Coordinates of C-alpha atoms and ligand atoms in Angstrom, one line a residue:
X11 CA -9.7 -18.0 16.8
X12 CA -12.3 -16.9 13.8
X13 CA -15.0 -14.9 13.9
X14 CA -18.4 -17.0 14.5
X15 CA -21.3 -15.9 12.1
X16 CA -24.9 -16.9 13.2
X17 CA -26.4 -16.5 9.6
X18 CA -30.6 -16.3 9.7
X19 CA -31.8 -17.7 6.5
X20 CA -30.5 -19.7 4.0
X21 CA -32.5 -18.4 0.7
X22 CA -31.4 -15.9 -2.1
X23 CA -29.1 -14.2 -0.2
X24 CA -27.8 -16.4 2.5
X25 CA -27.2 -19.1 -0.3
X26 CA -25.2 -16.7 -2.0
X27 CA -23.2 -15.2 1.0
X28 CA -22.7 -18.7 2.2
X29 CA -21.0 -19.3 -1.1
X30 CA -18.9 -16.5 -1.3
X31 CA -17.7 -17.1 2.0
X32 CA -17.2 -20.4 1.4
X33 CA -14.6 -19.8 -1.6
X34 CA -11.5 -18.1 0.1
X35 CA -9.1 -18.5 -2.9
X36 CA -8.0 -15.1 -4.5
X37 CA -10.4 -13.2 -2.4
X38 CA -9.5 -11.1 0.9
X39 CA -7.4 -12.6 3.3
X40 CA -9.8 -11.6 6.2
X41 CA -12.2 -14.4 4.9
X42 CA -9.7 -16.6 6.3
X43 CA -11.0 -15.4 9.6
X44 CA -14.9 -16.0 9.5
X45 CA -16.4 -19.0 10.0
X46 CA -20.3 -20.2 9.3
X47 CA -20.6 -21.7 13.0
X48 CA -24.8 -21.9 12.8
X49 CA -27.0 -21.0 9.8
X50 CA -31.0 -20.7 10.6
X51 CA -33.8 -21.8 8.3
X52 CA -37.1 -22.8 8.1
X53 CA -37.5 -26.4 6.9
X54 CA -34.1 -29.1 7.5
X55 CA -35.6 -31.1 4.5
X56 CA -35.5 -28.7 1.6
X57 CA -32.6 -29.4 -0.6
X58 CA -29.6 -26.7 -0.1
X59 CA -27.7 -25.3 -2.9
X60 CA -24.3 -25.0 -0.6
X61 CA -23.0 -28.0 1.5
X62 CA -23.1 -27.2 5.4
X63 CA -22.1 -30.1 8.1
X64 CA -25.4 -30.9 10.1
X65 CA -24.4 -29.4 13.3
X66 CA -24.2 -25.9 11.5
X67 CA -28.3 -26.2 10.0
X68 CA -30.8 -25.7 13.0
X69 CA -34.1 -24.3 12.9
X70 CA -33.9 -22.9 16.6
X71 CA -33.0 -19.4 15.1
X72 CA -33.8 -17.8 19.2
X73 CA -30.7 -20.2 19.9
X74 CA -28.4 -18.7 17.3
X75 CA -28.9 -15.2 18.6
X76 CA -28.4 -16.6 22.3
X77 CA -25.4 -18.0 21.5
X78 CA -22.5 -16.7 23.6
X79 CA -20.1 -17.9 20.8
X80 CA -21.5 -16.0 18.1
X81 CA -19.7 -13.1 17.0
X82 CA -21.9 -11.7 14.4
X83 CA -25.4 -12.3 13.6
X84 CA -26.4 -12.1 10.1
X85 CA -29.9 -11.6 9.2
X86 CA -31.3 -12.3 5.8
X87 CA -34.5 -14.2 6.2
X88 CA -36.7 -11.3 5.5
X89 CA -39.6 -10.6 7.2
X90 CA -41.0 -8.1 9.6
X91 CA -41.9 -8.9 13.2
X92 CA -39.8 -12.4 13.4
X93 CA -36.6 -10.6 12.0
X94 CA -37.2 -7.5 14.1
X95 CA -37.0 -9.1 17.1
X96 CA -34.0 -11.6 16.7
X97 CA -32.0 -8.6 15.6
X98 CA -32.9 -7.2 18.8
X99 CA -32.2 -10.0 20.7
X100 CA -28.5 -10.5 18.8
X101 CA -28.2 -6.9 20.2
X102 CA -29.2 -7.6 23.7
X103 CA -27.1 -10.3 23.7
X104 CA -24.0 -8.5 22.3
X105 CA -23.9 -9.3 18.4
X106 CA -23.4 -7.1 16.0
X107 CA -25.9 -7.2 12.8
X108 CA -25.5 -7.2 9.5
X109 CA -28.9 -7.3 7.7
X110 CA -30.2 -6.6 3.8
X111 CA -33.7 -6.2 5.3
X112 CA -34.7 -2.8 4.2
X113 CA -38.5 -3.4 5.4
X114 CA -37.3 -3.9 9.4
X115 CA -34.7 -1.1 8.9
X116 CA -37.3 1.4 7.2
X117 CA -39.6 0.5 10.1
X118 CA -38.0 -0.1 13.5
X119 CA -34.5 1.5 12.6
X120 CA -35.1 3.9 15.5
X121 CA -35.4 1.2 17.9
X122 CA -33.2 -1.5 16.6
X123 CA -30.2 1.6 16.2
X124 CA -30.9 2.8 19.7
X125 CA -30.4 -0.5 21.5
X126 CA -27.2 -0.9 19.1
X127 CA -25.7 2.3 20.4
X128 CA -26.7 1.1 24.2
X129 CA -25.3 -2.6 23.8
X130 CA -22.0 -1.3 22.1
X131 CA -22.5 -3.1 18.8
X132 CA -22.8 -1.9 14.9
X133 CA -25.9 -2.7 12.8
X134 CA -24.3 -3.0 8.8
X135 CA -26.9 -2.4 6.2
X136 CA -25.0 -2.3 2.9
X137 CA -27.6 -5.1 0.8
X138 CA -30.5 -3.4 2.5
X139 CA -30.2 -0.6 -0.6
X140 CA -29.2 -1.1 -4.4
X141 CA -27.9 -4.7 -3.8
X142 CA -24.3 -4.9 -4.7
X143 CA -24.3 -1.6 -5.4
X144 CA -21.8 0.4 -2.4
X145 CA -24.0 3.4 -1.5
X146 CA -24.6 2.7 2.4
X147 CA -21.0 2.9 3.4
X148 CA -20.0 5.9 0.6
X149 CA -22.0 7.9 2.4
X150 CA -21.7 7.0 5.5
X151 CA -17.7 7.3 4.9
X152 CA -16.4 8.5 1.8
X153 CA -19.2 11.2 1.9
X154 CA -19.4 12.4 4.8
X155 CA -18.4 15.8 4.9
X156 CA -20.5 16.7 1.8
X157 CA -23.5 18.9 2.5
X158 CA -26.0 16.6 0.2
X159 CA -28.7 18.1 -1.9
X160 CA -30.2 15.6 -2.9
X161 CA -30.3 12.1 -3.6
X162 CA -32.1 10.5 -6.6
X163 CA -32.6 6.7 -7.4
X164 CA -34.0 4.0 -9.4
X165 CA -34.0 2.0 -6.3
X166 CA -36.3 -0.9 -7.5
X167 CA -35.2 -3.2 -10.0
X168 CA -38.7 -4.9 -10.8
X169 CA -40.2 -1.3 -11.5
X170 CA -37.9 -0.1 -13.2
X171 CA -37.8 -3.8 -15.6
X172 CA -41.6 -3.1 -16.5
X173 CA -41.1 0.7 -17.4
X174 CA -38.2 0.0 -19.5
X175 CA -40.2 -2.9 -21.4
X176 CA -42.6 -0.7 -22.3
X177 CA -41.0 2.5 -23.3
X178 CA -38.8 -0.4 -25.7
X179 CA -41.3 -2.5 -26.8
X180 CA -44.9 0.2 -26.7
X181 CA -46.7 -2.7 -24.0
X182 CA -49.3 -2.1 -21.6
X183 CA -47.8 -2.3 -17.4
X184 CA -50.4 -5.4 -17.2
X185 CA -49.3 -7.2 -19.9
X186 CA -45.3 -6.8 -19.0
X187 CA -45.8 -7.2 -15.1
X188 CA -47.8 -11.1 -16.0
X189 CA -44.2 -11.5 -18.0
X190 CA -42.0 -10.0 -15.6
X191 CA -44.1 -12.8 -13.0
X192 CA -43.4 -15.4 -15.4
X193 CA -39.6 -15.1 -15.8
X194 CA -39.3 -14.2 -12.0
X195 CA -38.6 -10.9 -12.4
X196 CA -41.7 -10.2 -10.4
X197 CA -42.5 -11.6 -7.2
X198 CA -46.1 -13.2 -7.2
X199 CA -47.4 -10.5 -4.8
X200 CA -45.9 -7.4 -7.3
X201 CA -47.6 -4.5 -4.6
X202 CA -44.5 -3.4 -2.4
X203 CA -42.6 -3.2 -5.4
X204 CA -45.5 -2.0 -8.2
X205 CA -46.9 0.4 -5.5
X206 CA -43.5 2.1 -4.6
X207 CA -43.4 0.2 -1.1
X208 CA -40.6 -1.4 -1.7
X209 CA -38.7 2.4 -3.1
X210 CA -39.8 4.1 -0.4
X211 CA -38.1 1.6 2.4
X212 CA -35.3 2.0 0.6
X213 CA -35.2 6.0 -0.2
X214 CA -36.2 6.3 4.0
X215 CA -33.5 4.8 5.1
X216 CA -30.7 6.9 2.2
X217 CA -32.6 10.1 3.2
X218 CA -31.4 9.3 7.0
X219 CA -27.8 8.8 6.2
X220 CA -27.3 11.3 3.7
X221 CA -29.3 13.9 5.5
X222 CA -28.0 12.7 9.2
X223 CA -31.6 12.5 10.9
X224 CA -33.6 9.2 11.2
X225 CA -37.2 9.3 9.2
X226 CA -40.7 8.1 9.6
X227 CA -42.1 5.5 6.5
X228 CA -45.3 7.3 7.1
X229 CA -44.0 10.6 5.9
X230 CA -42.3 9.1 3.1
X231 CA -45.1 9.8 0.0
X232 CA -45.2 7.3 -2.3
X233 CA -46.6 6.8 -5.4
X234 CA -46.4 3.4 -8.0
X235 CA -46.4 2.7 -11.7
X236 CA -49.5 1.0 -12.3
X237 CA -51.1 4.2 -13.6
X238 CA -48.6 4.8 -16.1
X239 CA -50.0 3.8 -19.4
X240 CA -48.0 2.9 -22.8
X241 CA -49.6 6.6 -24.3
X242 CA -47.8 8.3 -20.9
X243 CA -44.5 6.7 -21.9
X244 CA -45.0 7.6 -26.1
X245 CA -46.2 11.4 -25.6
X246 CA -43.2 11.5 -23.1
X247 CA -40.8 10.2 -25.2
X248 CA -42.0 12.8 -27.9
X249 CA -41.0 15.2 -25.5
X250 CA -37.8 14.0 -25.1
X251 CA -38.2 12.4 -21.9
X252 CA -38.5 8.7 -20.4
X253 CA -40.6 7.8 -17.4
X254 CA -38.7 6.0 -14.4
X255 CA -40.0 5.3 -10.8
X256 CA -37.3 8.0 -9.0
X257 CA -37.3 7.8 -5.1
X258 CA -36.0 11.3 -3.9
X259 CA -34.6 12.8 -1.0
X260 CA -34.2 15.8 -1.2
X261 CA -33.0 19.3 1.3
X262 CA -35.7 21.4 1.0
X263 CA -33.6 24.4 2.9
X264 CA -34.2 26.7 -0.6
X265 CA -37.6 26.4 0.4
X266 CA -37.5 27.3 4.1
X267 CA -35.7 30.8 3.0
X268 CA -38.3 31.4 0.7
X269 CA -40.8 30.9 3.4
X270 CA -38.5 32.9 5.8
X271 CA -38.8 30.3 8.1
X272 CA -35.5 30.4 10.2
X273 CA -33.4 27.6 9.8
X274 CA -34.5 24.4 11.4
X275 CA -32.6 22.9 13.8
X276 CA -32.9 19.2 12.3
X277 CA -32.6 18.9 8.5
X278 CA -35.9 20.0 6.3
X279 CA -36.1 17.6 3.5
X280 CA -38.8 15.8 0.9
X281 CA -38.4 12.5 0.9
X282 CA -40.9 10.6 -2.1
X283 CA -41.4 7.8 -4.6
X284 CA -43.0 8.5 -7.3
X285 CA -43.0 8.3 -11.5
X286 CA -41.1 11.0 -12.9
X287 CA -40.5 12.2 -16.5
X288 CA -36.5 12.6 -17.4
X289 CA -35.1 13.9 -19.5
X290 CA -33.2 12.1 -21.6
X291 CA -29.5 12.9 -20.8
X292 CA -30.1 13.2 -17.4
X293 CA -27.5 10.6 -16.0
X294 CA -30.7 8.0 -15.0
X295 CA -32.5 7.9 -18.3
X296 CA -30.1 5.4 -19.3
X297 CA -30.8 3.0 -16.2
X298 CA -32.9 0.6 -17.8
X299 CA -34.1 -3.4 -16.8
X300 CA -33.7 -4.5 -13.5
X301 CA -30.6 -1.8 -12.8
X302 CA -30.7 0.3 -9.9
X303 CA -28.8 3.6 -10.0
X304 CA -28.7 6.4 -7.2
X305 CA -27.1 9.8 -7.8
X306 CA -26.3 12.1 -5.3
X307 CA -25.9 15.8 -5.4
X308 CA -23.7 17.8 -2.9
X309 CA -21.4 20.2 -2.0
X310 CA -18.6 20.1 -2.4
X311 CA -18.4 16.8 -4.2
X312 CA -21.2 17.5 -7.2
X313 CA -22.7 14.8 -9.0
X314 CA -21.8 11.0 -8.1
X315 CA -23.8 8.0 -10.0
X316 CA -23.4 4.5 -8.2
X317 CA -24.8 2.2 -10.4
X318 CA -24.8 -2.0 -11.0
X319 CA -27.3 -4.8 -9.7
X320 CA -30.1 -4.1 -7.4
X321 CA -30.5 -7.5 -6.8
X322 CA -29.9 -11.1 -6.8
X323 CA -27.9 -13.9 -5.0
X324 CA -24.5 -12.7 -6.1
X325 CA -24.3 -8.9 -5.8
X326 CA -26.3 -8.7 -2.8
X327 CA -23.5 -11.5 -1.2
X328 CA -21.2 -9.3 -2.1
X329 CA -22.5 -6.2 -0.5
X330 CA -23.9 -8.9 2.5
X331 CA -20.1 -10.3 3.0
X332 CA -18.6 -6.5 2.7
X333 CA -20.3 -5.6 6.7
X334 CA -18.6 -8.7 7.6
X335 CA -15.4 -7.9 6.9
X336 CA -16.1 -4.5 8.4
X337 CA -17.2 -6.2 11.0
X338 CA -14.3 -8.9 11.3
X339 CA -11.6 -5.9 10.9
X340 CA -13.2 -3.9 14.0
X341 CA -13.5 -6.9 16.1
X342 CA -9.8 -8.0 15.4
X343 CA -8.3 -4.5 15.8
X344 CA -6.1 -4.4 18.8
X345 CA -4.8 -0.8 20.2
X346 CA -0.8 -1.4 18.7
X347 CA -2.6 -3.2 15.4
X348 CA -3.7 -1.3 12.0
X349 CA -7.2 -1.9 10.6
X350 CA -6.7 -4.3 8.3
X351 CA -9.4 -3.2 5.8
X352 CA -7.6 0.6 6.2
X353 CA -3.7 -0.9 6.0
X354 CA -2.2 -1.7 3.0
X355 CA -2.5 -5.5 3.3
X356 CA -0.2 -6.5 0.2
X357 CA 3.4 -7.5 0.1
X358 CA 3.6 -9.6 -3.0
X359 CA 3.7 -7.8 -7.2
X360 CA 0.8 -8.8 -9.3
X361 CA 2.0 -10.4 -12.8
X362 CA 1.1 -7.6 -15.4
X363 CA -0.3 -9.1 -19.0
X364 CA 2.3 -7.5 -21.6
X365 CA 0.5 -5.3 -23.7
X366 CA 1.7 -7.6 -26.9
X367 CA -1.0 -10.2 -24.9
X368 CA -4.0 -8.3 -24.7
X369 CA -7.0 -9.1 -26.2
X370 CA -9.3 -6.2 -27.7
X371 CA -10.8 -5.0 -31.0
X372 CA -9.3 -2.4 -33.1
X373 CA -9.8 0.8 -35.5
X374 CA -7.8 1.2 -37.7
X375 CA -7.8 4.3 -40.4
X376 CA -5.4 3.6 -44.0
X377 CA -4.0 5.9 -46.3
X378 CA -3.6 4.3 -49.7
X379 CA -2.9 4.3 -53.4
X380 CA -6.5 4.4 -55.1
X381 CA -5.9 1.2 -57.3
X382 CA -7.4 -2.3 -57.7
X383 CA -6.7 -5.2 -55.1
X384 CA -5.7 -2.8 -52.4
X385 CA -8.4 -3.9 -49.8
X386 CA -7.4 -7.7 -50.6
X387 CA -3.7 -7.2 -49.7
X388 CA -4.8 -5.6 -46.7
X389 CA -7.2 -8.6 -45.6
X390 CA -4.3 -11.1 -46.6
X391 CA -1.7 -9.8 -44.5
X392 CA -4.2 -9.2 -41.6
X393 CA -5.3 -13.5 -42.2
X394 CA -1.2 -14.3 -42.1
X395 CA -1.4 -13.0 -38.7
X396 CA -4.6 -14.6 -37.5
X397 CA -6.7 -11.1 -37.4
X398 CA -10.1 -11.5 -38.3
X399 CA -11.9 -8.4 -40.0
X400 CA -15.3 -7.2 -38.5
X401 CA -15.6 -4.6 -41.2
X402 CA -13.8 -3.0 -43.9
X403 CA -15.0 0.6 -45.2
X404 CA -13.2 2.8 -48.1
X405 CA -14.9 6.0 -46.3
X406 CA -13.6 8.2 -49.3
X407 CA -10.1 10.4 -50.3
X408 CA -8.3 12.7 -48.9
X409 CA -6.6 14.1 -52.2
X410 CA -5.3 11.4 -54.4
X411 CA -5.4 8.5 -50.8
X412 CA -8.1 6.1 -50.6
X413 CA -8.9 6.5 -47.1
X414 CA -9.9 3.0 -45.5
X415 CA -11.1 1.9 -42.1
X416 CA -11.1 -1.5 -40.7
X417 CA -12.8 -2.9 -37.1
X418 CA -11.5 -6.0 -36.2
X419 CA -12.9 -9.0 -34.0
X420 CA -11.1 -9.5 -31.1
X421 CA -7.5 -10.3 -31.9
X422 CA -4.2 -10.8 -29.9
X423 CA -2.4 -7.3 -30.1
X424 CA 0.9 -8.9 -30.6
X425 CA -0.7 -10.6 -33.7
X426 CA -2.7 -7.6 -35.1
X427 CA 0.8 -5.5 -34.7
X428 CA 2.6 -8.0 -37.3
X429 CA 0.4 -7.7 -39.6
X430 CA 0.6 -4.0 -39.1
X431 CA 4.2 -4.3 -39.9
X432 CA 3.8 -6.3 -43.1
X433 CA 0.9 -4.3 -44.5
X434 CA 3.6 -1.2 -43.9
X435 CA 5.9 -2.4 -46.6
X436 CA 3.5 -2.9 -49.1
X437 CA 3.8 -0.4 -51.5
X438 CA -0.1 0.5 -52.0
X439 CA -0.4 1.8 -48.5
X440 CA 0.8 5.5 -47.6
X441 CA 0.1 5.7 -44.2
X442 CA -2.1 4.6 -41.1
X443 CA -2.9 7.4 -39.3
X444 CA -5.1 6.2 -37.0
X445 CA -5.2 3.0 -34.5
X446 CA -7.2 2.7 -31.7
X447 CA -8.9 -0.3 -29.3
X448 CA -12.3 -0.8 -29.3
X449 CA -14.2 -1.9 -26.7
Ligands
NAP25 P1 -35.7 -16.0 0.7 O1 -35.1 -16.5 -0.6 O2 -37.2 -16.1 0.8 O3 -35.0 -16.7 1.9 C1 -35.4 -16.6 3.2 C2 -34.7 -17.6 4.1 O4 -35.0 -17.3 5.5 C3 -35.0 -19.0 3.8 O5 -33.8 -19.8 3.9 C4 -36.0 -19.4 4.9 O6 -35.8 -20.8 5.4 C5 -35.5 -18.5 6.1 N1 -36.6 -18.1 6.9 C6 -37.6 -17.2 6.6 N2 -38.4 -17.0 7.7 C7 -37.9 -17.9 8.6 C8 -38.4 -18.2 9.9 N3 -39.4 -17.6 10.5 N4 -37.7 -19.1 10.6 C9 -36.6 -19.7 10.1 N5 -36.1 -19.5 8.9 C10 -36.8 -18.5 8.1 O7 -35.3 -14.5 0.9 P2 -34.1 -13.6 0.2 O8 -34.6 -13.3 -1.2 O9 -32.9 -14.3 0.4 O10 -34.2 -12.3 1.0 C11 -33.7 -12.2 2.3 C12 -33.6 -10.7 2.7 O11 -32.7 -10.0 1.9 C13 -35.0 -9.9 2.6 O12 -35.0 -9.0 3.7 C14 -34.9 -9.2 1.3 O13 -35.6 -8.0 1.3 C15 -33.4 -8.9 1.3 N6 -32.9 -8.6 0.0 C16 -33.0 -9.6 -1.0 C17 -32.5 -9.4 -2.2 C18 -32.6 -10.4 -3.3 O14 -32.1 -10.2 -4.4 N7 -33.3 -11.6 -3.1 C19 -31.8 -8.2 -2.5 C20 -31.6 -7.3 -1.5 C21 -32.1 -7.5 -0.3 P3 -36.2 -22.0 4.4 O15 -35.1 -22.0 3.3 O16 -36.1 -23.2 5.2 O17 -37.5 -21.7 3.8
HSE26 N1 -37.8 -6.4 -5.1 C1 -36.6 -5.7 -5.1 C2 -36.5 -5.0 -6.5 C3 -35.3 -6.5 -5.0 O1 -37.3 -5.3 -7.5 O2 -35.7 -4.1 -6.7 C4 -34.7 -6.5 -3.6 O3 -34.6 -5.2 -3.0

């Protein structure tokens, strides 16, 4: 029998998840077991992007967290009070939860985790932070045993797609946030996200796991962008820094000792969201549009970057449908079973491309005789084969050799070997001491 889902909203992100779950081919085999048994929305007469039959759609979402049948309950309708008390509800009633609503978790985590732990069931979070980025479970799991100094992140994409527009392009935050509105970067109401609302949710709720103690929003200090002006940004950049929205968590146990306070007995940390100046090789300088990025700092791990999409239908689907598969492997672990997201779940060989197939660019660096027509043979045998040149440089000499590099487009390597070969035997060419891909 599969695992029922009860899926609360059918927008963004339940359109997406819907999707992916819907597409089993090539994936993992445990979608096999899920099915979409009710999905809760709004309005039954907006037009759906994904086909559901008519006994799935209902807008009685109370019912779907009743539901004895349902397995899971998945909410991403957004939302405060409404969405904080049907997850509640799923938990009275048994579900487990897998949301991406950082705004309930930020706010009522405390009570929505302590009636999980009483009713037995997990509460996933992994879209609630960075999207498709993995950061939830990496340090929940993977991290774990690290003592974590601090965590850093550009945690809001729409924030950090203003700053970047105008440290590139010298414009004013007013002027890029009515653009960023325009293209739907930005959402109408711009506060949570302009005002470092939206960073701070998500910062609370990293600064719990990575620090193991649950936080209060209201201690959270936050600060937005909408006081940075294009001179900020140009004086910085003088400096050699960039200015980024940074939400920080950050053990402030240095500080205690300096204080000689005695050590605490819960974890002393900052937690804040506020515009920073970077400098430029720091690992997040280079984070720019609607990327989000979160670096953590521990011991003994060091420095590890996650990075990739902060948002959007797809990534956050992905990150939506990972819980559920966590989910769907704990509920169909039996005591003589393995895991199957922890076994090796493969029996079959994948076909490996022959290197002769691959499809890439390449350097490559000629020794030759310094005389006329040189570069032409070397463009004629490379055209018998089907290689198309990007660029051609004679670079200078080392003693009497012409030294000459080519970049090509992408070629098939097979191909761009052959004519290797025959530009070999010509009698112009000395060498080719270099050859390397190019990405
Ligand atoms: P959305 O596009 O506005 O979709 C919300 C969905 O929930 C709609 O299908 C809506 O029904 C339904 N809904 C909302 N309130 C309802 C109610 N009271 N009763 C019944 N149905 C209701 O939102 P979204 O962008 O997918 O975001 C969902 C959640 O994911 C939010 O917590 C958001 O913060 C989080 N998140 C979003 C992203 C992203 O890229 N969008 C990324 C990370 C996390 P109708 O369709 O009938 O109106
Ligand atoms: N509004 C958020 C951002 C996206 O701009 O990053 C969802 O978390």
């Amino acid at each position: 029998m599969g695992v029922k889902l009860g899926i609360l909203g059918l927008g963004t992100v339940g359109t997406g998840t819907v999707q992916l779950l819907q597409d089993k081919g090539f994936r993992h085999p445990l979608l096999q077991e899920v099915e979409i048994y009710r999905v809760g929305v709004r309005s039954l007469d907006k037009p759906r992007a994904v086909t559901l039959p008519d006994s799935v759609l209902t807008t009685d979402l109370e019912a779907i967290v009743t539901d004895p049948a349902v397995d899971i309950v998945v909410e991403v309708m957004g939302g405060l009070e409404k969405a904080r008390s049907l997850i509640l509800k799923a938990i009275q009633n048994g579900k487990h939860v897998v949301t991406a609503n950082k705004a309930v978790i930020s706010r009522f985590g405390d009570e929505i985790f302590t009636a999980a732990n009483q009713a037995g069931v997990y509460v996933m979070l992994e879209a609630a932070v960075g999207g498709g980025i993995p950061v939830i479970q990496p340090l929940k799991q993977s991290l774990s045993v690290n003592r974590i100094h601090t965590v850093t992140g550009i945690i809001n994409g729409t924030t950090n797609y203003i700053l970047t527009r105008m440290q590139t392009e010298g414009s004013n935050f007013s002027d890029v946030l009515a653009d960023a509105q325009r293209l739907g970067y930005a959402e109408a109401d711009p506060t949570a996200d302009v005002d470092g609302l939206d960073a701070a949710d998500k910062i609370a709720i990293l600064a719990s796991l990575a620090f193991g103690g649950r936080i209060k929003l209201k201690d959270v200090y936050s600060e937005g962008i909408r006081q940075v002006s294009k001179t900020d940004i140009a004086y910085a950049e003088k400096l050699g820094f960039v200015i980024k929205l940074l939400a920080i968590a950050q053990s402030a146990a240095p500080l205690a000792a300096i204080a000689n306070r005695t050590t605490p007995s819960s974890p002393l940390i900052s937690v804040r969201v506020h515009p920073t100046l970077v400098p430029k090789a720091h690992p997040l300088a280079s984070i720019n549009g609607v990327n989000n990025a979160i670096l953590v700092e521990g011991e003994p791990i060091g420095q590890v970057m996650f990075f990739g999409p902060g948002a959007g239908a797809g990534a956050t689907a992905s990150a939506v449908s990972s819980d559920i598969l966590n989910l769907v492997a704990a509920l169909k672990k039996s005591k003589t079973a393995l895991n199957p997201l922890l076994a090796c779940a493969h029996q079959d060989y994948c076909q490996i491309v022959p290197m002769a197939e691959l499809v890439t660019r390449f350097y490559a660096r000629f020794l030759t005789k310094d005389q006329p027509g040189v570069i032409g043979k070397l463009g004629t045998c490379f055209g018998n084969h089907g290689v198309s040149l990007e660029s051609v440089v004679q670079t200078g000499f080392q003693g009497e050799l012409a030294e000459i590099v080519v970049v090509t487009h992408d070629v098939r390597e097979g191909d761009f070997r052959q004519a290797l070969t025959e530009i070999q035997t010509l009698t112009a060419v000395d060498s080719i001491p270099s050859l390397l891909r190019v990405v």
